[in-house]
């Protein structure tokens, strides 16, 4: 969502400022992606059940990987097939 991406942008800018920088790095975005996204998502019951089984840390990491499949990092292979939907 637009609000989610704006929240991530604001969090990254604040993180960079607290680190004494007036610019955001890709590391800032990767570091803050999960905390921002996990706060904004309403999870399906199946995702919650999986997270309880494997642990929230592992479930969050899987979610991050699925997000990167749908929207790869800049410079990633743009010819790779696109995943149709995130499965939870």
PDB file of C-alpha atoms in Angstrom:
ATOM      1  CA  UNK A   1       0.000   0.000   0.000  1.00  0.00           C
ATOM      2  CA  UNK A   2       1.022   3.595  -0.400  1.00  0.00           C
ATOM      3  CA  UNK A   3       0.763   4.197   3.336  1.00  0.00           C
ATOM      4  CA  UNK A   4       2.999   1.208   3.995  1.00  0.00           C
ATOM      5  CA  UNK A   5       5.674   2.418   1.605  1.00  0.00           C
ATOM      6  CA  UNK A   6       5.473   5.922   3.076  1.00  0.00           C
ATOM      7  CA  UNK A   7       5.870   4.465   6.558  1.00  0.00           C
ATOM      8  CA  UNK A   8       8.932   2.543   5.424  1.00  0.00           C
ATOM      9  CA  UNK A   9      10.382   5.670   3.826  1.00  0.00           C
ATOM     10  CA  UNK A  10       9.841   7.723   6.991  1.00  0.00           C
ATOM     11  CA  UNK A  11      11.320   5.016   9.188  1.00  0.00           C
ATOM     12  CA  UNK A  12      14.395   4.759   6.955  1.00  0.00           C
ATOM     13  CA  UNK A  13      14.893   8.523   6.903  1.00  0.00           C
ATOM     14  CA  UNK A  14      14.626   8.663  10.690  1.00  0.00           C
ATOM     15  CA  UNK A  15      17.041   5.728  11.053  1.00  0.00           C
ATOM     16  CA  UNK A  16      19.568   7.437   8.779  1.00  0.00           C
ATOM     17  CA  UNK A  17      19.203  10.718  10.658  1.00  0.00           C
ATOM     18  CA  UNK A  18      19.791   8.983  13.990  1.00  0.00           C
ATOM     19  CA  UNK A  19      22.891   7.444  12.411  1.00  0.00           C
ATOM     20  CA  UNK A  20      24.147  10.916  11.455  1.00  0.00           C
ATOM     21  CA  UNK A  21      23.345  10.683   7.738  1.00  0.00           C
ATOM     22  CA  UNK A  22      21.111  12.763   5.502  1.00  0.00           C
ATOM     23  CA  UNK A  23      20.621   9.874   3.067  1.00  0.00           C
ATOM     24  CA  UNK A  24      19.116   6.386   3.198  1.00  0.00           C
ATOM     25  CA  UNK A  25      21.037   3.286   2.150  1.00  0.00           C
ATOM     26  CA  UNK A  26      19.705  -0.057   0.893  1.00  0.00           C
ATOM     27  CA  UNK A  27      20.894  -1.554   4.182  1.00  0.00           C
ATOM     28  CA  UNK A  28      18.549   0.824   6.039  1.00  0.00           C
ATOM     29  CA  UNK A  29      15.618  -0.370   3.939  1.00  0.00           C
ATOM     30  CA  UNK A  30      16.461  -4.043   4.471  1.00  0.00           C
ATOM     31  CA  UNK A  31      16.962  -3.521   8.200  1.00  0.00           C
ATOM     32  CA  UNK A  32      13.605  -1.793   8.687  1.00  0.00           C
ATOM     33  CA  UNK A  33      11.487  -3.628   6.114  1.00  0.00           C
ATOM     34  CA  UNK A  34      10.265  -6.408   8.391  1.00  0.00           C
ATOM     35  CA  UNK A  35       9.491  -4.273  11.459  1.00  0.00           C
ATOM     36  CA  UNK A  36       7.463  -1.834   9.354  1.00  0.00           C
ATOM     37  CA  UNK A  37       5.712  -4.465   7.228  1.00  0.00           C
ATOM     38  CA  UNK A  38       4.956  -6.826  10.106  1.00  0.00           C
ATOM     39  CA  UNK A  39       3.303  -3.925  11.924  1.00  0.00           C
ATOM     40  CA  UNK A  40       1.045  -3.039   8.978  1.00  0.00           C
ATOM     41  CA  UNK A  41      -0.148  -6.456   7.795  1.00  0.00           C
ATOM     42  CA  UNK A  42      -3.321  -8.241   8.860  1.00  0.00           C
ATOM     43  CA  UNK A  43      -2.311 -11.886   8.742  1.00  0.00           C
ATOM     44  CA  UNK A  44      -4.470 -14.735   7.512  1.00  0.00           C
ATOM     45  CA  UNK A  45      -5.323 -17.449  10.029  1.00  0.00           C
ATOM     46  CA  UNK A  46      -3.145 -19.894   8.078  1.00  0.00           C
ATOM     47  CA  UNK A  47      -0.126 -17.564   8.332  1.00  0.00           C
ATOM     48  CA  UNK A  48      -0.672 -17.169  12.074  1.00  0.00           C
ATOM     49  CA  UNK A  49      -0.926 -20.947  12.491  1.00  0.00           C
ATOM     50  CA  UNK A  50       2.283 -21.445  10.511  1.00  0.00           C
ATOM     51  CA  UNK A  51       4.039 -18.727  12.509  1.00  0.00           C
ATOM     52  CA  UNK A  52       3.048 -20.415  15.746  1.00  0.00           C
ATOM     53  CA  UNK A  53       4.463 -23.716  14.493  1.00  0.00           C
ATOM     54  CA  UNK A  54       7.774 -22.493  13.067  1.00  0.00           C
ATOM     55  CA  UNK A  55       8.186 -19.304  15.105  1.00  0.00           C
ATOM     56  CA  UNK A  56       7.472 -15.704  14.197  1.00  0.00           C
ATOM     57  CA  UNK A  57      11.080 -14.979  13.252  1.00  0.00           C
ATOM     58  CA  UNK A  58      11.159 -17.738  10.635  1.00  0.00           C
ATOM     59  CA  UNK A  59       7.673 -16.819   9.390  1.00  0.00           C
ATOM     60  CA  UNK A  60       8.724 -13.177   9.023  1.00  0.00           C
ATOM     61  CA  UNK A  61      11.828 -14.203   7.084  1.00  0.00           C
ATOM     62  CA  UNK A  62       9.704 -16.304   4.721  1.00  0.00           C
ATOM     63  CA  UNK A  63       7.387 -13.337   4.237  1.00  0.00           C
ATOM     64  CA  UNK A  64      10.374 -11.120   3.403  1.00  0.00           C
ATOM     65  CA  UNK A  65      11.601 -13.654   0.845  1.00  0.00           C
ATOM     66  CA  UNK A  66       8.147 -13.823  -0.762  1.00  0.00           C
ATOM     67  CA  UNK A  67       7.978 -10.023  -0.941  1.00  0.00           C
ATOM     68  CA  UNK A  68      11.379  -9.917  -2.646  1.00  0.00           C
ATOM     69  CA  UNK A  69      10.153 -12.477  -5.179  1.00  0.00           C
ATOM     70  CA  UNK A  70       7.237 -10.197  -6.043  1.00  0.00           C
ATOM     71  CA  UNK A  71       9.250  -6.965  -5.990  1.00  0.00           C
ATOM     72  CA  UNK A  72      12.938  -7.773  -6.455  1.00  0.00           C
ATOM     73  CA  UNK A  73      15.748  -5.526  -5.302  1.00  0.00           C
ATOM     74  CA  UNK A  74      16.996  -3.010  -7.878  1.00  0.00           C
ATOM     75  CA  UNK A  75      19.551  -4.670 -10.094  1.00  0.00           C
ATOM     76  CA  UNK A  76      17.953  -8.079  -9.690  1.00  0.00           C
ATOM     77  CA  UNK A  77      17.314 -10.296 -12.714  1.00  0.00           C
ATOM     78  CA  UNK A  78      14.317  -8.630 -14.328  1.00  0.00           C
ATOM     79  CA  UNK A  79      13.922 -11.473 -16.829  1.00  0.00           C
ATOM     80  CA  UNK A  80      13.117 -13.968 -14.077  1.00  0.00           C
ATOM     81  CA  UNK A  81       9.497 -15.192 -13.931  1.00  0.00           C
ATOM     82  CA  UNK A  82       7.196 -13.258 -11.628  1.00  0.00           C
ATOM     83  CA  UNK A  83       5.422 -15.095  -8.822  1.00  0.00           C
ATOM     84  CA  UNK A  84       1.647 -14.678  -9.160  1.00  0.00           C
ATOM     85  CA  UNK A  85       0.715 -14.479  -5.469  1.00  0.00           C
ATOM     86  CA  UNK A  86       2.174 -14.749  -2.000  1.00  0.00           C
ATOM     87  CA  UNK A  87       1.254 -18.046  -0.385  1.00  0.00           C
ATOM     88  CA  UNK A  88       1.010 -18.167   3.388  1.00  0.00           C
TER      89      UNK A  88
END
